[in-house]
PDB file of C-alpha atoms in Angstrom:
ATOM      1  CA  MET A   1     -10.408  -2.396 -13.215  1.00 60.00           C
ATOM      2  CA  LEU A   2      -9.168   1.192 -12.347  1.00 79.00           C
ATOM      3  CA  ILE A   3     -12.293   3.048 -13.476  1.00 87.00           C
ATOM      4  CA  ARG A   4     -14.431   2.828 -10.186  1.00 90.00           C
ATOM      5  CA  PRO A   5     -11.489   3.342  -7.823  1.00 89.00           C
ATOM      6  CA  THR A   6     -10.211   6.249  -9.859  1.00 92.00           C
ATOM      7  CA  LEU A   7     -13.798   7.768  -9.773  1.00 91.00           C
ATOM      8  CA  GLN A   8     -13.723   7.267  -6.022  1.00 92.00           C
ATOM      9  CA  LEU A   9     -10.520   9.278  -5.763  1.00 93.00           C
ATOM     10  CA  LEU A  10     -12.137  12.009  -7.946  1.00 94.00           C
ATOM     11  CA  ARG A  11     -15.227  12.320  -5.702  1.00 94.00           C
ATOM     12  CA  PRO A  12     -17.469  13.179  -8.756  1.00 95.00           C
ATOM     13  CA  ALA A  13     -20.290  14.577  -6.709  1.00 94.00           C
ATOM     14  CA  ASN A  14     -17.983  17.266  -5.317  1.00 94.00           C
ATOM     15  CA  LEU A  15     -16.807  18.201  -8.787  1.00 96.00           C
ATOM     16  CA  VAL A  16     -20.238  19.478  -9.786  1.00 96.00           C
ATOM     17  CA  THR A  17     -20.002  22.145  -6.982  1.00 96.00           C
ATOM     18  CA  ALA A  18     -16.830  23.518  -8.593  1.00 96.00           C
ATOM     19  CA  VAL A  19     -18.860  24.325 -11.784  1.00 97.00           C
ATOM     20  CA  ALA A  20     -21.389  26.257  -9.559  1.00 97.00           C
ATOM     21  CA  ASP A  21     -18.598  28.347  -8.157  1.00 97.00           C
ATOM     22  CA  ILE A  22     -17.650  29.602 -11.681  1.00 97.00           C
ATOM     23  CA  LEU A  23     -21.163  30.287 -12.753  1.00 97.00           C
ATOM     24  CA  ALA A  24     -21.734  32.329  -9.489  1.00 97.00           C
ATOM     25  CA  GLY A  25     -18.617  34.216  -9.983  1.00 97.00           C
ATOM     26  CA  MET A  26     -19.448  35.163 -13.543  1.00 97.00           C
ATOM     27  CA  CYS A  27     -22.841  36.341 -12.337  1.00 96.00           C
ATOM     28  CA  ILE A  28     -21.291  38.581  -9.586  1.00 96.00           C
ATOM     29  CA  VAL A  29     -19.225  40.497 -12.385  1.00 95.00           C
ATOM     30  CA  SER A  30     -22.127  40.639 -14.826  1.00 92.00           C
ATOM     31  CA  PHE A  31     -20.313  38.519 -17.438  1.00 94.00           C
ATOM     32  CA  HIS A  32     -21.983  38.885 -20.988  1.00 88.00           C
ATOM     33  CA  TRP A  33     -22.934  35.248 -22.024  1.00 84.00           C
ATOM     34  CA  ASN A  34     -21.594  35.461 -25.606  1.00 80.00           C
ATOM     35  CA  GLY A  35     -19.573  32.692 -27.005  1.00 83.00           C
ATOM     36  CA  PHE A  36     -18.302  29.534 -25.087  1.00 90.00           C
ATOM     37  CA  SER A  37     -14.788  30.562 -24.021  1.00 92.00           C
ATOM     38  CA  TYR A  38     -15.873  30.503 -20.366  1.00 93.00           C
ATOM     39  CA  LEU A  39     -15.862  26.583 -20.684  1.00 96.00           C
ATOM     40  CA  TYR A  40     -12.161  26.916 -20.324  1.00 97.00           C
ATOM     41  CA  LEU A  41     -12.768  28.443 -16.766  1.00 97.00           C
ATOM     42  CA  ILE A  42     -15.197  25.571 -15.961  1.00 97.00           C
ATOM     43  CA  GLY A  43     -12.931  22.932 -17.110  1.00 98.00           C
ATOM     44  CA  ALA A  44     -10.050  24.521 -15.309  1.00 98.00           C
ATOM     45  CA  SER A  45     -12.053  24.621 -12.025  1.00 98.00           C
ATOM     46  CA  VAL A  46     -13.186  20.970 -12.226  1.00 98.00           C
ATOM     47  CA  SER A  47      -9.616  19.941 -13.090  1.00 98.00           C
ATOM     48  CA  LEU A  48      -8.096  21.726 -10.096  1.00 98.00           C
ATOM     49  CA  TYR A  49     -10.717  20.666  -7.782  1.00 97.00           C
ATOM     50  CA  ALA A  50     -10.268  16.985  -9.002  1.00 97.00           C
ATOM     51  CA  GLY A  51      -6.398  17.151  -8.528  1.00 97.00           C
ATOM     52  CA  GLY A  52      -6.981  18.799  -5.030  1.00 96.00           C
ATOM     53  CA  VAL A  53      -9.286  15.713  -3.895  1.00 96.00           C
ATOM     54  CA  VAL A  54      -6.807  13.219  -5.394  1.00 96.00           C
ATOM     55  CA  PHE A  55      -3.904  14.736  -3.383  1.00 97.00           C
ATOM     56  CA  ASN A  56      -6.032  14.759  -0.253  1.00 94.00           C
ATOM     57  CA  ASP A  57      -6.043  11.045  -0.459  1.00 94.00           C
ATOM     58  CA  TYR A  58      -2.498  10.864  -1.632  1.00 96.00           C
ATOM     59  CA  PHE A  59      -1.026  12.787   1.542  1.00 95.00           C
ATOM     60  CA  ASP A  60      -3.692  11.071   3.831  1.00 92.00           C
ATOM     61  CA  ARG A  61      -2.745   7.456   2.819  1.00 92.00           C
ATOM     62  CA  LYS A  62      -1.000   6.525   5.936  1.00 90.00           C
ATOM     63  CA  ILE A  63      -3.699   7.943   8.228  1.00 89.00           C
ATOM     64  CA  ASP A  64      -6.271   6.396   6.046  1.00 86.00           C
ATOM     65  CA  ALA A  65      -4.787   2.934   6.389  1.00 88.00           C
ATOM     66  CA  LYS A  66      -5.673   3.088  10.108  1.00 87.00           C
ATOM     67  CA  GLU A  67      -8.966   5.145   9.962  1.00 83.00           C
ATOM     68  CA  ARG A  68     -10.521   4.734   6.428  1.00 84.00           C
ATOM     69  CA  SER A  69      -8.997   1.566   5.111  1.00 87.00           C
ATOM     70  CA  GLU A  70     -11.928   1.444   2.411  1.00 88.00           C
ATOM     71  CA  ARG A  71     -10.492   4.390   0.498  1.00 90.00           C
ATOM     72  CA  PRO A  72      -8.913   3.529  -2.934  1.00 92.00           C
ATOM     73  CA  ILE A  73      -5.232   3.866  -1.833  1.00 93.00           C
ATOM     74  CA  PRO A  74      -5.028   2.125   1.409  1.00 92.00           C
ATOM     75  CA  SER A  75      -7.371  -0.626   0.129  1.00 90.00           C
ATOM     76  CA  GLY A  76      -4.774  -1.408  -2.622  1.00 90.00           C
ATOM     77  CA  ASN A  77      -7.240  -0.570  -5.504  1.00 92.00           C
ATOM     78  CA  VAL A  78      -5.131   2.454  -6.577  1.00 92.00           C
ATOM     79  CA  SER A  79      -1.351   2.684  -6.174  1.00 94.00           C
ATOM     80  CA  LYS A  80       0.192   5.778  -4.508  1.00 95.00           C
ATOM     81  CA  GLU A  81       2.216   6.376  -7.623  1.00 95.00           C
ATOM     82  CA  PHE A  82      -0.908   6.409  -9.806  1.00 95.00           C
ATOM     83  CA  ALA A  83      -2.575   8.833  -7.432  1.00 95.00           C
ATOM     84  CA  PHE A  84       0.346  11.204  -7.537  1.00 97.00           C
ATOM     85  CA  LEU A  85       0.598  11.178 -11.168  1.00 97.00           C
ATOM     86  CA  LEU A  86      -3.184  11.622 -11.562  1.00 97.00           C
ATOM     87  CA  GLY A  87      -3.347  14.572  -9.113  1.00 97.00           C
ATOM     88  CA  THR A  88      -0.271  16.166 -10.824  1.00 98.00           C
ATOM     89  CA  THR A  89      -1.869  15.858 -14.330  1.00 98.00           C
ATOM     90  CA  LEU A  90      -5.158  17.293 -13.239  1.00 98.00           C
ATOM     91  CA  LEU A  91      -3.656  20.359 -11.626  1.00 98.00           C
ATOM     92  CA  MET A  92      -1.476  21.016 -14.780  1.00 98.00           C
ATOM     93  CA  ILE A  93      -4.514  20.558 -16.972  1.00 98.00           C
ATOM     94  CA  GLY A  94      -6.451  23.029 -14.780  1.00 98.00           C
ATOM     95  CA  VAL A  95      -3.687  25.664 -15.080  1.00 98.00           C
ATOM     96  CA  ALA A  96      -3.332  25.128 -18.722  1.00 98.00           C
ATOM     97  CA  PHE A  97      -7.005  25.716 -19.295  1.00 98.00           C
ATOM     98  CA  ALA A  98      -6.749  28.814 -17.132  1.00 98.00           C
ATOM     99  CA  PHE A  99      -3.917  29.996 -19.325  1.00 98.00           C
ATOM    100  CA  LEU A 100      -5.958  29.573 -22.368  1.00 97.00           C
ATOM    101  CA  TYR A 101      -8.613  31.885 -21.066  1.00 97.00           C
ATOM    102  CA  SER A 102      -6.476  34.796 -19.591  1.00 96.00           C
ATOM    103  CA  CYS A 103      -3.355  35.647 -17.730  1.00 96.00           C
ATOM    104  CA  THR A 104      -5.413  36.671 -14.641  1.00 96.00           C
ATOM    105  CA  SER A 105      -7.207  33.247 -14.738  1.00 97.00           C
ATOM    106  CA  PHE A 106      -3.747  31.713 -15.055  1.00 98.00           C
ATOM    107  CA  PHE A 107      -2.496  33.564 -11.916  1.00 97.00           C
ATOM    108  CA  VAL A 108      -5.537  32.723  -9.886  1.00 97.00           C
ATOM    109  CA  SER A 109      -5.206  28.960 -10.904  1.00 98.00           C
ATOM    110  CA  LEU A 110      -1.603  29.052  -9.559  1.00 98.00           C
ATOM    111  CA  LEU A 111      -2.746  30.464  -6.313  1.00 97.00           C
ATOM    112  CA  ILE A 112      -5.327  27.691  -6.099  1.00 98.00           C
ATOM    113  CA  CYS A 113      -2.841  25.065  -6.628  1.00 98.00           C
ATOM    114  CA  PHE A 114      -0.650  26.566  -3.993  1.00 97.00           C
ATOM    115  CA  PHE A 115      -3.490  26.666  -1.327  1.00 97.00           C
ATOM    116  CA  VAL A 116      -4.635  23.296  -2.427  1.00 97.00           C
ATOM    117  CA  LEU A 117      -1.122  21.648  -1.825  1.00 97.00           C
ATOM    118  CA  LEU A 118      -0.581  23.731   1.270  1.00 97.00           C
ATOM    119  CA  TYR A 119      -3.835  22.360   2.838  1.00 95.00           C
ATOM    120  CA  ASN A 120      -3.221  18.815   1.779  1.00 94.00           C
ATOM    121  CA  TYR A 121       0.353  18.578   2.809  1.00 93.00           C
ATOM    122  CA  TYR A 122       0.389  20.613   5.979  1.00 92.00           C
ATOM    123  CA  ALA A 123      -2.548  22.820   6.999  1.00 91.00           C
ATOM    124  CA  LYS A 124      -5.334  20.234   7.337  1.00 88.00           C
ATOM    125  CA  HIS A 125      -3.813  18.826  10.481  1.00 84.00           C
ATOM    126  CA  HIS A 126      -4.175  22.254  12.298  1.00 88.00           C
ATOM    127  CA  ILE A 127      -7.559  23.091  14.015  1.00 84.00           C
ATOM    128  CA  VAL A 128      -7.457  26.799  12.878  1.00 84.00           C
ATOM    129  CA  PHE A 129      -5.006  26.881   9.942  1.00 90.00           C
ATOM    130  CA  GLY A 130      -6.708  23.999   8.174  1.00 89.00           C
ATOM    131  CA  PRO A 131     -10.227  25.363   7.823  1.00 89.00           C
ATOM    132  CA  LEU A 132      -8.764  28.809   6.944  1.00 91.00           C
ATOM    133  CA  VAL A 133      -6.647  27.482   4.088  1.00 94.00           C
ATOM    134  CA  MET A 134      -9.327  25.249   2.731  1.00 93.00           C
ATOM    135  CA  GLY A 135     -11.734  28.241   2.763  1.00 92.00           C
ATOM    136  CA  PHE A 136      -9.237  30.214   0.772  1.00 94.00           C
ATOM    137  CA  CYS A 137      -9.285  27.407  -1.944  1.00 95.00           C
ATOM    138  CA  ARG A 138     -13.004  27.815  -2.255  1.00 94.00           C
ATOM    139  CA  GLY A 139     -12.961  31.663  -2.081  1.00 95.00           C
ATOM    140  CA  LEU A 140     -10.458  31.591  -4.794  1.00 97.00           C
ATOM    141  CA  ASN A 141     -12.576  29.355  -6.927  1.00 97.00           C
ATOM    142  CA  LEU A 142     -15.239  32.000  -6.744  1.00 97.00           C
ATOM    143  CA  VAL A 143     -12.841  34.658  -7.833  1.00 97.00           C
ATOM    144  CA  PHE A 144     -11.711  32.330 -10.593  1.00 97.00           C
ATOM    145  CA  GLY A 145     -15.237  32.763 -12.087  1.00 97.00           C
ATOM    146  CA  MET A 146     -15.038  36.463 -11.805  1.00 97.00           C
ATOM    147  CA  THR A 147     -11.796  36.407 -13.972  1.00 96.00           C
ATOM    148  CA  SER A 148     -14.345  35.899 -16.806  1.00 95.00           C
ATOM    149  CA  VAL A 149     -14.185  39.761 -17.180  1.00 94.00           C
ATOM    150  CA  SER A 150     -10.935  41.708 -17.827  1.00 90.00           C
ATOM    151  CA  GLU A 151     -11.591  44.054 -14.975  1.00 89.00           C
ATOM    152  CA  ILE A 152     -13.121  42.709 -11.736  1.00 91.00           C
ATOM    153  CA  PRO A 153     -14.967  45.378  -9.673  1.00 88.00           C
ATOM    154  CA  GLU A 154     -13.110  45.843  -6.309  1.00 84.00           C
ATOM    155  CA  LEU A 155     -16.191  45.094  -4.136  1.00 83.00           C
ATOM    156  CA  SER A 156     -16.580  41.793  -5.915  1.00 89.00           C
ATOM    157  CA  PHE A 157     -13.448  40.449  -4.375  1.00 88.00           C
ATOM    158  CA  TYR A 158     -14.884  40.854  -0.726  1.00 93.00           C
ATOM    159  CA  LEU A 159     -17.699  38.444  -1.547  1.00 95.00           C
ATOM    160  CA  SER A 160     -15.186  35.618  -1.662  1.00 94.00           C
ATOM    161  CA  ILE A 161     -15.047  35.841   1.994  1.00 95.00           C
ATOM    162  CA  LEU A 162     -18.474  34.059   2.201  1.00 96.00           C
ATOM    163  CA  PRO A 163     -17.269  30.778   0.655  1.00 95.00           C
ATOM    164  CA  ILE A 164     -14.135  31.098   2.595  1.00 95.00           C
ATOM    165  CA  VAL A 165     -16.147  31.327   5.849  1.00 96.00           C
ATOM    166  CA  TYR A 166     -18.628  28.621   4.673  1.00 96.00           C
ATOM    167  CA  ILE A 167     -15.976  26.039   3.760  1.00 93.00           C
ATOM    168  CA  ALA A 168     -13.918  26.904   6.914  1.00 92.00           C
ATOM    169  CA  ALA A 169     -17.000  26.013   8.856  1.00 94.00           C
ATOM    170  CA  ILE A 170     -17.474  22.657   6.947  1.00 93.00           C
ATOM    171  CA  THR A 171     -13.831  21.927   7.529  1.00 90.00           C
ATOM    172  CA  LEU A 172     -14.070  22.674  11.113  1.00 89.00           C
ATOM    173  CA  VAL A 173     -16.959  20.067  11.318  1.00 91.00           C
ATOM    174  CA  SER A 174     -15.085  17.476   9.320  1.00 89.00           C
ATOM    175  CA  GLN A 175     -12.256  17.283  11.802  1.00 86.00           C
ATOM    176  CA  ASN A 176     -14.334  15.134  13.987  1.00 84.00           C
ATOM    177  CA  GLU A 177     -15.848  12.816  11.253  1.00 82.00           C
ATOM    178  CA  VAL A 178     -13.563   9.985  12.303  1.00 75.00           C
ATOM    179  CA  LEU A 179     -13.764  10.003  16.127  1.00 76.00           C
ATOM    180  CA  GLY A 180     -16.988  11.961  16.633  1.00 78.00           C
ATOM    181  CA  GLY A 181     -17.341  14.631  19.368  1.00 77.00           C
ATOM    182  CA  GLY A 182     -16.386  18.108  19.010  1.00 78.00           C
ATOM    183  CA  LYS A 183     -19.812  19.981  20.037  1.00 88.00           C
ATOM    184  CA  SER A 184     -17.918  23.294  20.548  1.00 91.00           C
ATOM    185  CA  LYS A 185     -16.617  23.118  16.896  1.00 91.00           C
ATOM    186  CA  LEU A 186     -20.155  22.227  15.826  1.00 93.00           C
ATOM    187  CA  ARG A 187     -21.518  25.261  17.515  1.00 94.00           C
ATOM    188  CA  ILE A 188     -18.873  27.547  16.035  1.00 94.00           C
ATOM    189  CA  ALA A 189     -19.765  26.221  12.527  1.00 94.00           C
ATOM    190  CA  LEU A 190     -23.406  26.874  13.387  1.00 95.00           C
ATOM    191  CA  PHE A 191     -22.608  30.532  14.080  1.00 96.00           C
ATOM    192  CA  LEU A 192     -20.427  30.886  10.951  1.00 96.00           C
ATOM    193  CA  PHE A 193     -23.048  29.380   8.712  1.00 97.00           C
ATOM    194  CA  GLY A 194     -25.673  31.744  10.129  1.00 96.00           C
ATOM    195  CA  GLY A 195     -23.309  34.808   9.423  1.00 97.00           C
ATOM    196  CA  VAL A 196     -22.952  33.677   5.836  1.00 97.00           C
ATOM    197  CA  PHE A 197     -26.686  33.389   5.370  1.00 97.00           C
ATOM    198  CA  PHE A 198     -27.329  36.758   7.014  1.00 97.00           C
ATOM    199  CA  VAL A 199     -24.836  38.497   4.705  1.00 96.00           C
ATOM    200  CA  GLN A 200     -26.370  36.932   1.600  1.00 96.00           C
ATOM    201  CA  ILE A 201     -29.712  38.165   2.619  1.00 97.00           C
ATOM    202  CA  PHE A 202     -28.510  41.607   3.362  1.00 96.00           C
ATOM    203  CA  LEU A 203     -26.682  41.586  -0.112  1.00 95.00           C
ATOM    204  CA  SER A 204     -29.812  40.721  -1.895  1.00 96.00           C
ATOM    205  CA  PHE A 205     -31.681  43.431  -0.189  1.00 97.00           C
ATOM    206  CA  ARG A 206     -29.040  45.969  -1.044  1.00 95.00           C
ATOM    207  CA  ASN A 207     -29.122  44.903  -4.723  1.00 95.00           C
ATOM    208  CA  GLY A 208     -32.989  44.959  -4.798  1.00 96.00           C
ATOM    209  CA  ASN A 209     -33.310  41.196  -5.318  1.00 97.00           C
ATOM    210  CA  LEU A 210     -34.467  40.109  -1.800  1.00 97.00           C
ATOM    211  CA  LEU A 211     -37.683  38.401  -2.905  1.00 96.00           C
ATOM    212  CA  THR A 212     -36.013  36.319  -5.590  1.00 96.00           C
ATOM    213  CA  THR A 213     -32.947  35.436  -3.405  1.00 97.00           C
ATOM    214  CA  LEU A 214     -34.592  34.728  -0.082  1.00 97.00           C
ATOM    215  CA  PRO A 215     -36.328  31.534  -1.069  1.00 97.00           C
ATOM    216  CA  PHE A 216     -32.918  30.029  -2.099  1.00 98.00           C
ATOM    217  CA  VAL A 217     -31.163  31.198   1.278  1.00 98.00           C
ATOM    218  CA  LEU A 218     -34.123  29.539   3.168  1.00 97.00           C
ATOM    219  CA  PHE A 219     -33.806  26.383   1.079  1.00 98.00           C
ATOM    220  CA  HIS A 220     -30.143  26.290   1.924  1.00 98.00           C
ATOM    221  CA  ILE A 221     -30.806  26.520   5.652  1.00 97.00           C
ATOM    222  CA  SER A 222     -33.422  23.814   5.394  1.00 97.00           C
ATOM    223  CA  LEU A 223     -30.727  21.472   3.950  1.00 96.00           C
ATOM    224  CA  LEU A 224     -27.984  22.269   6.171  1.00 96.00           C
ATOM    225  CA  PHE A 225     -29.184  23.089   9.633  1.00 97.00           C
ATOM    226  CA  PRO A 226     -31.170  19.862  10.382  1.00 96.00           C
ATOM    227  CA  PRO A 227     -28.121  17.443  10.057  1.00 95.00           C
ATOM    228  CA  LEU A 228     -25.974  20.148  11.785  1.00 95.00           C
ATOM    229  CA  LEU A 229     -28.301  20.506  14.783  1.00 95.00           C
ATOM    230  CA  LYS A 230     -28.694  16.704  14.914  1.00 95.00           C
ATOM    231  CA  SER A 231     -24.731  16.468  14.975  1.00 94.00           C
ATOM    232  CA  ILE A 232     -24.755  18.888  17.850  1.00 93.00           C
ATOM    233  CA  GLN A 233     -27.115  16.704  19.861  1.00 93.00           C
ATOM    234  CA  GLU A 234     -25.497  13.478  18.639  1.00 91.00           C
ATOM    235  CA  PRO A 235     -21.974  14.079  17.634  1.00 91.00           C
ATOM    236  CA  SER A 236     -21.237  10.643  16.199  1.00 92.00           C
ATOM    237  CA  PRO A 237     -18.914  10.137  13.411  1.00 90.00           C
ATOM    238  CA  GLU A 238     -21.717   8.899  11.033  1.00 91.00           C
ATOM    239  CA  GLN A 239     -23.794  11.829  11.773  1.00 93.00           C
ATOM    240  CA  ILE A 240     -20.958  14.347  11.442  1.00 93.00           C
ATOM    241  CA  ARG A 241     -20.216  12.768   8.042  1.00 92.00           C
ATOM    242  CA  LYS A 242     -23.788  13.302   6.905  1.00 92.00           C
ATOM    243  CA  THR A 243     -23.418  16.909   7.924  1.00 94.00           C
ATOM    244  CA  VAL A 244     -20.138  17.369   6.115  1.00 93.00           C
ATOM    245  CA  LYS A 245     -21.716  15.706   3.154  1.00 92.00           C
ATOM    246  CA  MET A 246     -24.784  18.043   2.934  1.00 94.00           C
ATOM    247  CA  GLY A 247     -22.557  20.954   3.681  1.00 94.00           C
ATOM    248  CA  VAL A 248     -20.253  20.259   0.724  1.00 93.00           C
ATOM    249  CA  LEU A 249     -22.992  19.562  -1.794  1.00 93.00           C
ATOM    250  CA  ALA A 250     -25.288  22.286  -0.546  1.00 94.00           C
ATOM    251  CA  LEU A 251     -22.582  24.796  -1.472  1.00 95.00           C
ATOM    252  CA  ILE A 252     -24.226  24.780  -4.807  1.00 97.00           C
ATOM    253  CA  VAL A 253     -27.308  26.589  -3.288  1.00 97.00           C
ATOM    254  CA  LEU A 254     -24.909  29.263  -1.939  1.00 97.00           C
ATOM    255  CA  ASN A 255     -23.840  29.949  -5.545  1.00 98.00           C
ATOM    256  CA  VAL A 256     -27.514  29.922  -6.562  1.00 98.00           C
ATOM    257  CA  SER A 257     -28.145  32.694  -3.930  1.00 97.00           C
ATOM    258  CA  PHE A 258     -25.185  34.725  -5.391  1.00 97.00           C
ATOM    259  CA  ALA A 259     -26.525  34.508  -8.919  1.00 97.00           C
ATOM    260  CA  ALA A 260     -29.980  35.470  -7.720  1.00 97.00           C
ATOM    261  CA  SER A 261     -28.595  38.336  -5.561  1.00 97.00           C
ATOM    262  CA  PHE A 262     -27.149  39.944  -8.630  1.00 96.00           C
ATOM    263  CA  GLY A 263     -30.396  39.605 -10.610  1.00 94.00           C
ATOM    264  CA  ASN A 264     -29.536  36.524 -12.824  1.00 95.00           C
ATOM    265  CA  LEU A 265     -32.422  34.284 -11.865  1.00 96.00           C
ATOM    266  CA  VAL A 266     -31.900  32.099 -15.128  1.00 96.00           C
ATOM    267  CA  VAL A 267     -28.449  31.203 -14.220  1.00 96.00           C
ATOM    268  CA  ALA A 268     -29.550  30.764 -10.677  1.00 97.00           C
ATOM    269  CA  ILE A 269     -32.034  28.182 -11.586  1.00 97.00           C
ATOM    270  CA  LEU A 270     -29.421  26.594 -14.008  1.00 97.00           C
ATOM    271  CA  ILE A 271     -26.999  26.318 -10.884  1.00 98.00           C
ATOM    272  CA  LEU A 272     -29.840  24.881  -8.761  1.00 97.00           C
ATOM    273  CA  ALA A 273     -30.358  22.072 -11.250  1.00 97.00           C
ATOM    274  CA  LEU A 274     -26.812  21.013 -10.581  1.00 97.00           C
ATOM    275  CA  LEU A 275     -27.860  20.018  -6.980  1.00 96.00           C
ATOM    276  CA  PRO A 276     -29.886  16.968  -7.790  1.00 96.00           C
ATOM    277  CA  ILE A 277     -27.048  15.753 -10.164  1.00 96.00           C
ATOM    278  CA  SER A 278     -24.599  16.056  -7.288  1.00 96.00           C
ATOM    279  CA  LEU A 279     -26.784  14.410  -4.758  1.00 94.00           C
ATOM    280  CA  GLY A 280     -27.608  11.603  -7.042  1.00 95.00           C
ATOM    281  CA  ILE A 281     -23.774  10.946  -7.784  1.00 95.00           C
ATOM    282  CA  ALA A 282     -23.198  11.098  -4.156  1.00 92.00           C
ATOM    283  CA  LYS A 283     -25.422   8.025  -3.758  1.00 91.00           C
ATOM    284  CA  GLY A 284     -22.779   5.831  -5.355  1.00 90.00           C
ATOM    285  CA  PHE A 285     -19.565   7.849  -4.482  1.00 89.00           C
ATOM    286  CA  ALA A 286     -18.325   9.144  -1.162  1.00 85.00           C
ATOM    287  CA  VAL A 287     -18.192  12.869  -0.644  1.00 85.00           C
ATOM    288  CA  THR A 288     -15.701  12.963   2.264  1.00 78.00           C
TER     289      THR A 288
END
């Protein structure tokens, strides 16, 4: 049956993090939680993310045949034609949902599609360009949540730099998840993560919400830094994959801190509730 191989292609644990991006973006722009039209944005974000990870496996199918033969396409459980059709359909559904919400959301969804395809087809094989493009995909997803309002405050756009840097760091780490090694990349990632956490603490202080945000930032550090530091000491493929896995899923906590920084503790807790769901799904399906 195609059900489990298809779910493996979609990486369901990762899809939960896309929901967190949208909710955080909505908190940043002080969205008024009236009605349920914002569900279009959530559906669009999940669909775009799902399409992106499917195309990741589609374009990597020849490399995976040598290095990750257990993945759905090289294992023969899913055909490359089916993967291409599925990825295309999901991206189109994402763009359609965005169009139903607003023209601004539609435009951002097109940008996300562009960077997703650019990363999967070309950029991922470049040491610097790959992490940067992947970071743009995630930063745009936060902006996607900000399009929940008709006019986005100019300063809000700059906050998308944090997920860009965060995901760029994870992507940098992931470049060695097959062969291991790359201690210098791991140290650079550690520095980048530290910068993101420092800015979030400063942001919460500036907004007068330090006491409610700091525990979430410290919790995020406690999740991410132990496996990362262990990878620096022992840069084996298995350990690096554990670090990448935690980095991707713990992105949820980055979004929790965004919500708390802007005074929306209720939504922050709601986003945090997504973490055990994502971690639970990750026990049955690969994250990387």
